[in-house]
Coordinates of C-alpha atoms and ligand atoms in Angstrom, one line a residue:
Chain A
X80 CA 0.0 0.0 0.0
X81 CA 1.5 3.6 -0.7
X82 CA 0.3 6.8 0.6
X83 CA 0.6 10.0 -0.8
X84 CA 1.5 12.6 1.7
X85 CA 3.1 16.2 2.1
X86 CA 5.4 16.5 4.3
X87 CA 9.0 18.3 5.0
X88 CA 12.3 16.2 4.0
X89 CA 13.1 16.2 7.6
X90 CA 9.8 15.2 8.1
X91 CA 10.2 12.2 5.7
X92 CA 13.7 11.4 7.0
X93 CA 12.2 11.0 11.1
X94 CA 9.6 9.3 9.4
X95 CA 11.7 6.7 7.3
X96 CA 13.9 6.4 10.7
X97 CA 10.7 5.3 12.6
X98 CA 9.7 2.5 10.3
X99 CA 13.5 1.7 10.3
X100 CA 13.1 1.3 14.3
X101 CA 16.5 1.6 14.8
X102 CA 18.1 -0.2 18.0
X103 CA 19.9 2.7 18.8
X104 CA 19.8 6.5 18.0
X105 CA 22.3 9.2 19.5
X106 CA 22.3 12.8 18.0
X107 CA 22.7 16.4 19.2
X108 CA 20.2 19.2 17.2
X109 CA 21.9 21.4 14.7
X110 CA 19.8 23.6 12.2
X111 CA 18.9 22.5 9.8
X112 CA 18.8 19.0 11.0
X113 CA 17.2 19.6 14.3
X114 CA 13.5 18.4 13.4
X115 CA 15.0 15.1 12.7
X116 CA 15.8 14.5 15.9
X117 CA 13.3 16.2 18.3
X118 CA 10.4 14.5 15.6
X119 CA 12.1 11.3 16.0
X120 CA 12.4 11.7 19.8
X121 CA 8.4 12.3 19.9
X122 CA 8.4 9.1 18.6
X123 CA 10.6 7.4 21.0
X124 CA 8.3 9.1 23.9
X125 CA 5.1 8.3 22.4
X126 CA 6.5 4.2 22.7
X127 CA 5.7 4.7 18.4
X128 CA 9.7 2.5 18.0
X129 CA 12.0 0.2 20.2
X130 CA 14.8 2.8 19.5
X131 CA 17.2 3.4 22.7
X132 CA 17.4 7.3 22.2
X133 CA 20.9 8.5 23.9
X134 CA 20.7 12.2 24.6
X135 CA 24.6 13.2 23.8
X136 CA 26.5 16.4 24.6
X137 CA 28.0 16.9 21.0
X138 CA 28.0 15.4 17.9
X139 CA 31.7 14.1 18.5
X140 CA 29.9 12.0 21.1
X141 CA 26.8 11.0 19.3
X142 CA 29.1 9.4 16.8
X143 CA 30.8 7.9 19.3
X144 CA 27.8 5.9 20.9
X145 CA 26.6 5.4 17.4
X146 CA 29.6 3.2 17.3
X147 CA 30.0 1.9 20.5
X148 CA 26.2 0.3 19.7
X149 CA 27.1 -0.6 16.7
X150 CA 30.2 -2.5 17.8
X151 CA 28.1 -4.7 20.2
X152 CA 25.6 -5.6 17.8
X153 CA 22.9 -3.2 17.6
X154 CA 21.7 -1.1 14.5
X155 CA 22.8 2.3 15.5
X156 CA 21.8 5.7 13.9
X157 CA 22.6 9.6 14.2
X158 CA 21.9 12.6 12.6
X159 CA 23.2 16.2 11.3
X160 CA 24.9 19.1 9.8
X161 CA 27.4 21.7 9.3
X162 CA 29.5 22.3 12.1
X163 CA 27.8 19.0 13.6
X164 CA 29.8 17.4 11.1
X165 CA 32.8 19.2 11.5
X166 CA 32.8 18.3 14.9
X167 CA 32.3 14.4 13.9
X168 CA 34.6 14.0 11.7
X169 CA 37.4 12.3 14.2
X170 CA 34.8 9.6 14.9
X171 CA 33.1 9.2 11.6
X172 CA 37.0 7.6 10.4
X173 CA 36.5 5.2 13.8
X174 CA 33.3 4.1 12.5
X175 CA 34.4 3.9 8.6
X176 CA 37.5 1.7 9.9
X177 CA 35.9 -0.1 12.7
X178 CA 33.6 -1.1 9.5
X179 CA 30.2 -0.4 11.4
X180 CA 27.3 -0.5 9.1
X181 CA 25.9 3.2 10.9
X182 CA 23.2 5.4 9.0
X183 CA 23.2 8.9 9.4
X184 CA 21.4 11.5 7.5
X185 CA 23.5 14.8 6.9
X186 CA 21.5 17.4 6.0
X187 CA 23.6 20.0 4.1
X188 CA 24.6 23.3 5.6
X189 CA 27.5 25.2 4.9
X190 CA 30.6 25.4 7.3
X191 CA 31.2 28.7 9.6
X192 CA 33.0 31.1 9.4
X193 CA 31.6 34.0 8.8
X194 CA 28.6 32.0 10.3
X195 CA 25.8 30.9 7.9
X196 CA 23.0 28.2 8.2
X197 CA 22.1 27.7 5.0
X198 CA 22.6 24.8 2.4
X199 CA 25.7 24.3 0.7
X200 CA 27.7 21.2 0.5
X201 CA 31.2 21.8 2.4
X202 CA 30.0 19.7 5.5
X203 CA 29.7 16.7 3.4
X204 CA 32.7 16.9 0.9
X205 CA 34.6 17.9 4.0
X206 CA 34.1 13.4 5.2
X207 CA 34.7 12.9 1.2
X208 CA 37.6 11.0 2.0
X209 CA 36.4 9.0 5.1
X210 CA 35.7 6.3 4.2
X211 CA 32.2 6.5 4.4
X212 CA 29.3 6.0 1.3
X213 CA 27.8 8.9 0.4
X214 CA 23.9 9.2 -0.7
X215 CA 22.3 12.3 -2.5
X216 CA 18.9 13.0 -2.6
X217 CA 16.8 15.7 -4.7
X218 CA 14.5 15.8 -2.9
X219 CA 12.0 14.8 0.1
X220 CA 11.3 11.5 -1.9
X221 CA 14.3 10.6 -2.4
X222 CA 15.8 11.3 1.1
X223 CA 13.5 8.9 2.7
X224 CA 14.5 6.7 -0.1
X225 CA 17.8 6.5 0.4
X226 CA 17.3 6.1 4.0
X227 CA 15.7 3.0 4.0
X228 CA 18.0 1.7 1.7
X229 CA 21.0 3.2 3.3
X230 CA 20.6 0.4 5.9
X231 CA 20.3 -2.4 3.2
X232 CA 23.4 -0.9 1.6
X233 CA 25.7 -0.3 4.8
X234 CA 24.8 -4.0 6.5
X235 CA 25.6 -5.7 2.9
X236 CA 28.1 -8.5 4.2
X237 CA 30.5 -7.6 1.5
X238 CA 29.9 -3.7 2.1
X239 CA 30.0 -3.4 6.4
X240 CA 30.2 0.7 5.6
X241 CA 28.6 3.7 7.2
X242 CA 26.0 5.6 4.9
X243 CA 25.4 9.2 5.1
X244 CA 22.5 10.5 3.0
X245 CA 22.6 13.7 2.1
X246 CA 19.9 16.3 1.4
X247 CA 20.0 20.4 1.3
X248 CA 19.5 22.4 4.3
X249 CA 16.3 24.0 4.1
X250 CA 15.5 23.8 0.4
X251 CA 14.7 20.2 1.1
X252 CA 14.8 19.9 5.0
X253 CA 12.2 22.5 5.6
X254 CA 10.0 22.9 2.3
X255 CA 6.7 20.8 2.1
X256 CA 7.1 18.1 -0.5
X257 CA 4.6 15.3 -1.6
X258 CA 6.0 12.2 -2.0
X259 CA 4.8 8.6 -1.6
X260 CA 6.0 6.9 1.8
X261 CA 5.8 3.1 2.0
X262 CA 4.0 0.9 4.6
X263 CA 5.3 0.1 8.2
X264 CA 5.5 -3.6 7.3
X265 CA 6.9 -3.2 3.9
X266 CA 9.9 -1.5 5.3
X267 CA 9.7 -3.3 8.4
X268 CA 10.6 -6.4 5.7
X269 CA 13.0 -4.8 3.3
X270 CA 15.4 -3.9 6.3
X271 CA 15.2 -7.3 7.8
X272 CA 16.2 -7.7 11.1
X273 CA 19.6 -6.7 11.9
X274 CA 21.8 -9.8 12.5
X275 CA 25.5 -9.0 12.7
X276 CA 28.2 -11.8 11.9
X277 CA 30.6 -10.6 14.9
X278 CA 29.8 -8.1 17.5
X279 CA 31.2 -7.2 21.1
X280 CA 28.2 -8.7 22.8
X281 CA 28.3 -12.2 21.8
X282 CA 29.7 -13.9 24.6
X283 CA 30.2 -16.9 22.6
X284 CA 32.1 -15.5 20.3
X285 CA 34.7 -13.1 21.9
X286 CA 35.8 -10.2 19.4
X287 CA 38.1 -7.5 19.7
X288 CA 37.6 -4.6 17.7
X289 CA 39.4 -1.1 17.5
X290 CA 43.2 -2.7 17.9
X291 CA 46.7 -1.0 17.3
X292 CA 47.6 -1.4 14.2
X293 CA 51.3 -0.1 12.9
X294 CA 52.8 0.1 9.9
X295 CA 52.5 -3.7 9.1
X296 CA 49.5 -4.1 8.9
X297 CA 47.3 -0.8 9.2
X298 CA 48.4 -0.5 5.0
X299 CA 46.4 -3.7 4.4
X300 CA 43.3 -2.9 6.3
X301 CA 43.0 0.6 4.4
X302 CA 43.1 -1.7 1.3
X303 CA 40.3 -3.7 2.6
X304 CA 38.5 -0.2 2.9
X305 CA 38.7 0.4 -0.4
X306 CA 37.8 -3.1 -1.3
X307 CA 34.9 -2.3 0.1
X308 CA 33.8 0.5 -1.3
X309 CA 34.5 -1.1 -5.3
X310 CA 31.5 -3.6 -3.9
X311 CA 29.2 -1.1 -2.5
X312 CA 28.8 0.1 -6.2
X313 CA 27.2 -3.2 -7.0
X314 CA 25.3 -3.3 -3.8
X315 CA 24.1 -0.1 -4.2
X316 CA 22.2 -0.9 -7.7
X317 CA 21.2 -4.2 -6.3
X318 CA 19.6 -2.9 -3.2
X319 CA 17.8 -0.5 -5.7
X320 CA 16.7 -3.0 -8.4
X321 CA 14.7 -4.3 -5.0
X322 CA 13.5 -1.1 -3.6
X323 CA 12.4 -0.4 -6.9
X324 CA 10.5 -3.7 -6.8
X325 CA 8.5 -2.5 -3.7
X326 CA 8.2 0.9 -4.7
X327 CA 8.0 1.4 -8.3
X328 CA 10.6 4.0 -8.4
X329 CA 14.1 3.7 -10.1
X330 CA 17.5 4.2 -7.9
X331 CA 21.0 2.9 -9.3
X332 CA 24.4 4.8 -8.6
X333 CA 23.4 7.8 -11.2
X334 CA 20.6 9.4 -12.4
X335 CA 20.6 10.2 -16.1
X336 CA 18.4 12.8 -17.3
X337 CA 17.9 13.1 -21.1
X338 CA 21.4 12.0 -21.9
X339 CA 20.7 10.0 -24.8
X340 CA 22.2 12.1 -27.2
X341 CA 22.9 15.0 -25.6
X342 CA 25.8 17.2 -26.7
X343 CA 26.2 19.4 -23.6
X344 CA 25.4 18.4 -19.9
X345 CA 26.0 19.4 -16.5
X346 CA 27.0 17.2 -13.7
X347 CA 24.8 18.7 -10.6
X348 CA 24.2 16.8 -7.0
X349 CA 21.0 17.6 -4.6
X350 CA 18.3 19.7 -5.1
X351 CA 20.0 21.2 -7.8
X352 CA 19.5 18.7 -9.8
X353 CA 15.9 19.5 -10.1
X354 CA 16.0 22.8 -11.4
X355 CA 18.9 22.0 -14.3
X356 CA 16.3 19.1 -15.3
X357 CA 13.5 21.3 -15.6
X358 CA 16.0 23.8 -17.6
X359 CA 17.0 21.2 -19.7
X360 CA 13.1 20.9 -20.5
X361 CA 12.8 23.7 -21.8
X362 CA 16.1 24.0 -23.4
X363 CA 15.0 20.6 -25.7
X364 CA 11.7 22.4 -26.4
X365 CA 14.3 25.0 -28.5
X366 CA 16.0 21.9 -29.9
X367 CA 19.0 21.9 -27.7
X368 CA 20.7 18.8 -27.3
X369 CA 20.8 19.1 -23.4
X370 CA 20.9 16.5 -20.2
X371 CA 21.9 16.5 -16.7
X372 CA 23.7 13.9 -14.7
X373 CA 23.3 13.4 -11.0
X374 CA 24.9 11.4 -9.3
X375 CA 23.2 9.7 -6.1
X376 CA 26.2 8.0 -4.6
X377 CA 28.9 10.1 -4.4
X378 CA 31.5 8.2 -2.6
X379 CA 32.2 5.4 -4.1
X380 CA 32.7 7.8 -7.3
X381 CA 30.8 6.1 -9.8
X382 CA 33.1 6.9 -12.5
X383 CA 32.2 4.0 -14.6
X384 CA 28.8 4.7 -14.8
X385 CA 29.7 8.7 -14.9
X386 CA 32.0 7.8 -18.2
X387 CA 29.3 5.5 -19.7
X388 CA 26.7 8.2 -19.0
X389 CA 29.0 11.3 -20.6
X390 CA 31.0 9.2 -22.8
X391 CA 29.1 11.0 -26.1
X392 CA 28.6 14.6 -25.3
X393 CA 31.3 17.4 -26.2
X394 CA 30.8 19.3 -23.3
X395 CA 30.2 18.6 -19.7
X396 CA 29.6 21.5 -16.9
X397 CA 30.5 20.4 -13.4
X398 CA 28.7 22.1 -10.9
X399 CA 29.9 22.2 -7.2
X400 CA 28.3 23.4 -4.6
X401 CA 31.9 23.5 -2.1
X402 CA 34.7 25.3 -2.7
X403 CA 38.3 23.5 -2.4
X404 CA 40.7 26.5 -2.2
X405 CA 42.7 24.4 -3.9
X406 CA 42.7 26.7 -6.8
X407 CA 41.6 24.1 -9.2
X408 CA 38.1 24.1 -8.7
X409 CA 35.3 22.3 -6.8
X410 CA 35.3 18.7 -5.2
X411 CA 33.1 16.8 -7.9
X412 CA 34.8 18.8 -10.9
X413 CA 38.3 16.8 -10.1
X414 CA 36.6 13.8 -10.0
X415 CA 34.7 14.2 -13.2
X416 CA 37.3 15.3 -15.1
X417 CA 39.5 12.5 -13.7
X418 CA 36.6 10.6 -15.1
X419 CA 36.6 11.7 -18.6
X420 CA 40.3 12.2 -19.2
X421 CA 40.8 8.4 -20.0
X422 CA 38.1 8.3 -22.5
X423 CA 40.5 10.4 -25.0
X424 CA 37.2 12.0 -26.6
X425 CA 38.1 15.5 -26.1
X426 CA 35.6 16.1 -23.8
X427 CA 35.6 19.6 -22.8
X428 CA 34.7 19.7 -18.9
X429 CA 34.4 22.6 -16.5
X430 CA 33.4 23.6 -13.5
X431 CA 30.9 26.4 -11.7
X432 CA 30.9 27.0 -7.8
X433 CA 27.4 27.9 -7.3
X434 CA 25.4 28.3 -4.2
X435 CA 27.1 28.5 -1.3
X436 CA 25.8 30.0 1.9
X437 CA 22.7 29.3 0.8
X438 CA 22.1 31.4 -2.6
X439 CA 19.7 30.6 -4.7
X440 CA 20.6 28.8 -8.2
X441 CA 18.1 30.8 -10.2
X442 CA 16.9 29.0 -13.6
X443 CA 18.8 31.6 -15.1
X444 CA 22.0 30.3 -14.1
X445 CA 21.9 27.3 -15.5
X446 CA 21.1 28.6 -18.8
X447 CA 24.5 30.4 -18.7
X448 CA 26.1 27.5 -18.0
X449 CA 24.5 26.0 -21.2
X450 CA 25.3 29.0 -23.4
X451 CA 28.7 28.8 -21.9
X452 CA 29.2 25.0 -23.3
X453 CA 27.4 25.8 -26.3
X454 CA 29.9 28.2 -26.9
X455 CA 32.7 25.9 -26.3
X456 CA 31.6 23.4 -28.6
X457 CA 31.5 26.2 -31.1
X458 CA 34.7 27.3 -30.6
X459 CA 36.4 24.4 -29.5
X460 CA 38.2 26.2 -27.1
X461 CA 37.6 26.3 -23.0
X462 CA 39.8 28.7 -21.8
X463 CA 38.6 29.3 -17.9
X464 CA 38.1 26.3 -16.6
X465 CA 36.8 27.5 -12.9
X466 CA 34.2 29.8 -12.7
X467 CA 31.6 31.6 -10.1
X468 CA 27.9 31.2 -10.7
X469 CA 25.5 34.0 -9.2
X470 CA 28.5 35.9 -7.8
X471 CA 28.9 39.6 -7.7
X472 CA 32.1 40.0 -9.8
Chain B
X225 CA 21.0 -10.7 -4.8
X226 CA 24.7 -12.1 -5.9
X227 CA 26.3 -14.0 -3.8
X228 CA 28.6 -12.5 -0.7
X229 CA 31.9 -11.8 -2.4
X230 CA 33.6 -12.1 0.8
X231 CA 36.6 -9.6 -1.1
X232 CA 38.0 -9.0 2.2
X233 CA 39.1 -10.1 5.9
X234 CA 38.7 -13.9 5.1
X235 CA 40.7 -14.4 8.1
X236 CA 37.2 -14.6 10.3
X237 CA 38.9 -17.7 12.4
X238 CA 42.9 -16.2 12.3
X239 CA 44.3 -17.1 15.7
X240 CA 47.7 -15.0 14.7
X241 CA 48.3 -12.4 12.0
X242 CA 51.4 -13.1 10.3
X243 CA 53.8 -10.4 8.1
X244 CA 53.2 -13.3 5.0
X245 CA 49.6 -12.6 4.9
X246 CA 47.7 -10.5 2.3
X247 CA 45.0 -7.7 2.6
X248 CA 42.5 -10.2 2.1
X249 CA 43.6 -13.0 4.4
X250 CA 44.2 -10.6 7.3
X251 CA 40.6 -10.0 9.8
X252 CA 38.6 -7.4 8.8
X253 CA 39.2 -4.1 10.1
X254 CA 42.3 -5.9 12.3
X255 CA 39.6 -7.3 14.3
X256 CA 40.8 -9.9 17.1
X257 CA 39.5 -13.6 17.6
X258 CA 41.6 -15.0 20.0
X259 CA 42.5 -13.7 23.6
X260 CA 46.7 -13.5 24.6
X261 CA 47.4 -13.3 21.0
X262 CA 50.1 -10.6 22.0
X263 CA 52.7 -14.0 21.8
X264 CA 52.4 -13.9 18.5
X265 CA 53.5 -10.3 17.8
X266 CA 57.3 -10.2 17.7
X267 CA 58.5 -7.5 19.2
X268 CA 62.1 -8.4 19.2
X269 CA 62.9 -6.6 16.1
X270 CA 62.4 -3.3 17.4
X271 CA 65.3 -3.7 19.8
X272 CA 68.4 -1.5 19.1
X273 CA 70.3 -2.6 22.6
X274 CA 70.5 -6.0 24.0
X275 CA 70.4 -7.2 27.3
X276 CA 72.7 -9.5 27.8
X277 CA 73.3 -11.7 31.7
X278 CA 76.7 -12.3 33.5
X279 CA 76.0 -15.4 34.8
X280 CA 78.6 -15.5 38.0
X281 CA 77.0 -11.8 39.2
X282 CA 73.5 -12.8 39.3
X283 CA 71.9 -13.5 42.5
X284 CA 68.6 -14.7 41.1
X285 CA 66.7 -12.1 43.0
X286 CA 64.3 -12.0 40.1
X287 CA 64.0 -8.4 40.6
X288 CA 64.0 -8.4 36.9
X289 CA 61.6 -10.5 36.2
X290 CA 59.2 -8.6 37.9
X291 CA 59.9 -5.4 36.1
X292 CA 60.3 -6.4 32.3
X293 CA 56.9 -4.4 30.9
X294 CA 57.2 -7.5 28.3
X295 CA 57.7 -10.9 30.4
X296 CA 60.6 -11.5 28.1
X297 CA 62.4 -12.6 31.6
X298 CA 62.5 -16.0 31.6
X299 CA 62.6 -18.0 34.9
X300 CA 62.6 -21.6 36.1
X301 CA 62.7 -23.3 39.5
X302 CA 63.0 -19.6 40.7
X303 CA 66.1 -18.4 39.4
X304 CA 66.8 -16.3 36.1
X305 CA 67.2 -18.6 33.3
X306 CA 67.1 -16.8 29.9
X307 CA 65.8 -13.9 28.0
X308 CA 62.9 -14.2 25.4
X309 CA 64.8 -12.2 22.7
X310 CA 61.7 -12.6 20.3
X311 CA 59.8 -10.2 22.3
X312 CA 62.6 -8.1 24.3
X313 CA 62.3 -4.7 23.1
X314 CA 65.3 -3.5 24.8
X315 CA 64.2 -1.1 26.8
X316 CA 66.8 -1.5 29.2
X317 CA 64.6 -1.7 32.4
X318 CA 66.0 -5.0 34.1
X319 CA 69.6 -3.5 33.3
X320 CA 68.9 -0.5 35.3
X321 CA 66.7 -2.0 37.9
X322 CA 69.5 -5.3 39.1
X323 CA 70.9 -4.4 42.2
X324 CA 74.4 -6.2 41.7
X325 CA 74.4 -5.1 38.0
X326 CA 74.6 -8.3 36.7
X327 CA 72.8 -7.3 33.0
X328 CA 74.7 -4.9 30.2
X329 CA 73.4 -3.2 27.4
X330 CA 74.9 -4.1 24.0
X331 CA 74.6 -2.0 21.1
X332 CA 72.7 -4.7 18.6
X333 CA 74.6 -3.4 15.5
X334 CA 77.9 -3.5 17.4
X335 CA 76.9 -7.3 18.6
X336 CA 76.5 -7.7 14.7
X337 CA 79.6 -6.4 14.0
X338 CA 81.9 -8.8 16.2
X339 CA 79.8 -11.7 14.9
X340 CA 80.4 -10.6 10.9
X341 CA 84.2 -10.2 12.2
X342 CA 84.4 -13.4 14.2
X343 CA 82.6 -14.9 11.3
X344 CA 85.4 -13.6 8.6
X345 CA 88.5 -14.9 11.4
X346 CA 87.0 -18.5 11.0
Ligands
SF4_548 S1 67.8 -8.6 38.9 FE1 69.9 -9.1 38.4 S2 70.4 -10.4 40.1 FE2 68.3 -10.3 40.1 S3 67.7 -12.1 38.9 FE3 67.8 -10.4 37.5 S4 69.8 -10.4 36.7 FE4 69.8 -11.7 38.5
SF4_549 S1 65.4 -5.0 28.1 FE1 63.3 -4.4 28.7 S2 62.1 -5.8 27.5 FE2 64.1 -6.6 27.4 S3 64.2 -8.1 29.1 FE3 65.0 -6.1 29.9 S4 63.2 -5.2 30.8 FE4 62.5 -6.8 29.5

């Protein structure tokens, strides 16, 4: 049975996390991911899930018992954002290498200073390299989506990964939505029941977990890491094939969006996404040969799939919504264009920072980028590579 | 659903981790099956200075024994028998802690030395 209801992406994630009925749950409010929490803590108090709901005094902490109940067998959850994140990030490597299967929505706020609430993605690029799978979501739908598979995903015996899924700060978290959410029993079944191979309370089987490991033999358990994240791209479209199955609605490791035989397209994540699809609407009512790429799991980098998806167009926008200082550009852009440079087909690629602190992409914008590439392709010639999108120049 | 690839940590039942095995024998995540497994970690080789024990000094007070932060003391019948070199880490405690001074430090690489030479006189 579905239901159609509106409702907030925060909204939809508490509400994903209570047919989930966690074991565990230990988070500390941070706007914009607050409502999470205190909805999910109604539902704790109103005896609605089993959860155990630990009340921490920081995020660093609520990680922490995340993984400490994860470690002894229970299926552990937290939440947040922004500087929540930032103050995470120590343990969010414990639980990556401690390979503890721990869901936690991060709902996307730019980092301080000068201090700002708003969406951008620099908390989430900023665990990029943790060792954690990364989940986007466009929208309300698709963040309690990605939730309940996010636990399919990160228990996957091969996999044994935290998920974070990701959705934007207010454009998502706080605006009303309609989507379709499943039944309690359907989810109740396609999580299963959470039954860990080795944890620290089986007194039959002692385990030790968290041990000193030096340079003979910490090497080889990073490589096991990465091991891991090469199967989660399988288990990721696997797990989707069977949500699909239950809910009629397609998720695999990217979303293609009238790429056929496009000639241009821009490579967007979040909420974003939405608005460069309904550009590139209206673009191929004027006969433009347009399409966007999303990519819902951003770590592992589906680069397969991302030079399979782009592997025909001449010109390929990467928009970022996180600066790197680096100089070179945006997070995703080095990834895409690491992507494309083995396919030898001249692809020109480049990148707009758009967005951050919260501003608006206006419909606008992404026109401009399209103008920009079609003027590439006509001239053949890309000659700034990094660029600003809705800035004051 | 495929079947688990099990890419990883196949060592679910390792007693030891050894230095021959691969990232895909070793446990996952260096996890630990077996308690007191610390035996199996050599420690030896990260010993620059040996201990080494004059015999006709020793009182067999066992004074060292009881401070070696390694057990790599070795005692029978009550008396000092032998060091465990494979786990001796050289720290020099036992040296410093005998009251009649009855163990010296020797530089490893100069104990290498006089072997290489005694081994070149024979
Ligand atoms: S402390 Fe010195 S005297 Fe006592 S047992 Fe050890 S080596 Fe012998
Ligand atoms: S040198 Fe240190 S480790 Fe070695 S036997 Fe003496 S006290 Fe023990």
């Amino acid at each position: 049975m579905k239901n159609k209801v509106a409702i907030t992406g925060n909204e939809a994630v508490a509400q994903a996390m209570k047919q989930i009925n966690p074991d565990v749950v230990a988070a500390y409010p941070i706007t914009p991911q607050t409502e999470v929490v205190q909805i999910f803590s109604s539902f704790v108090s109103n005896g609605q899930v089993d959860t155990e709901f630990v009340t921490v005094e920081s995020e660093h902490s609520a990680m922490s018992a995340a993984i400490g109940a994860s470690a002894a067998g229970a299926r552990a959850m937290t939440a947040t954002s922004s500087q929540g994140l930032a103050l995470m990030f120590e343990m969010v490597y414990i639980a990556s290498s401690l390979r503890l299967p721990i869901v936690f929505p991060v709902v996307n706020r730019a980092l301080s200073g000068p201090i700002n609430i708003h969406c951008d993605h620099s908390d989430a690029m900023g665990i990029k390299d943790s060792g954690v799978i990364q989940l986007f979501s466009e929208n309300a739908q698709e963040a309690y989506d990605n939730m309940i598979q996010a636990v399919r995903i990160a228990e996957h015996p091969d996999v044994l990964l935290p998920v974070s899924v990701n959705f934007d700060g207010f454009i998502t978290s706080h605006a009303l939505d309609v989507l379709e959410v499943l039944d309690d029993d359907t989810v109740k079944s396609f999580v299963g029941r959470y039954q860990p191979e080795e944890y620290l309370l089986d007194a039959k089987n002692p385990v030790s977990m968290g041990n000193f490991d030096m340079y003979d033999f910490y090497f080889e358990h990073k490589r096991q890491q990465v091991a891991a994240m090469e199967a989660a791209k399988k288990v990721i479209e696997e797990v989707g094939k069977e949500y699909e199955a239950i809910s009629g609605r397609k998720y695999g490791l990217i979303d293609a969006y009238r790429l056929e035989d496009a000639e241009m397209a821009v490579v967007v994540l979040n909420s974003a996404a939405g608005s460069a699809k309904g550009v590139v609407d209206e673009l191929r009512e004027k006969g433009m040969k347009v399409g966007v790429l999303k990519p819902r799991a951003f770590r592992p980098f589906p680069f397969e799939a991302v030079q399979e998806a782009l592997k025909k167009v001449k010109a390929v926008a990467v928009l970022d919504r996180a600066e790197t200082f680096s100089t070179l550009g945006g997070p995703m852009f080095a990834d895409v264009r690491t992507a494309l440079y083995d396919l030898k087909n001249d692809i020109k690629v480049v990148n707009y920072v758009y967005g951050l602190g919260g501003r608006d992409l206006r419909l606008e914008d992404v026109e401009k980028v399209f103008g920009d590439l079609a003027d590439i392709i006509k001239t053949g010639r890309a000659d700034k590579f990094v660029n600003y999108l809705g800035l004051r120049e | 659903m495929t079947p688990f690839n099990r890419n990883f940590g196949q060592g679910r039942n390792t007693k030891a981790v050894r230095l021959d095995m691969n990232w895909k024998e070793l446990t996952k995540a260096g996890n630990i099956y077996e308690p007191g497994n610390a035996a199996t970690y050599e420690t030896g080789d990260w010993r620059t200075i040996r201990p080494v024990w004059n015999k006709d000094r020793c009182i067999h007070c066992l004074i060292c024994w009881r401070y070696c932060p390694d057990a790599s003391i070795i005692s029978t019948d009550g008396k000092f028998d032998s060091f465990d070199y494979k786990h001796c880490k050289g720290c020099g405690i036992c040296a410093s802690v005998c009251p009649v001074h009855a163990i010296d430090m020797f530089s490893e690489d100069e104990i290498d030395r006089r072997e290489e030479a005694r081994k070149n006189e024979e």
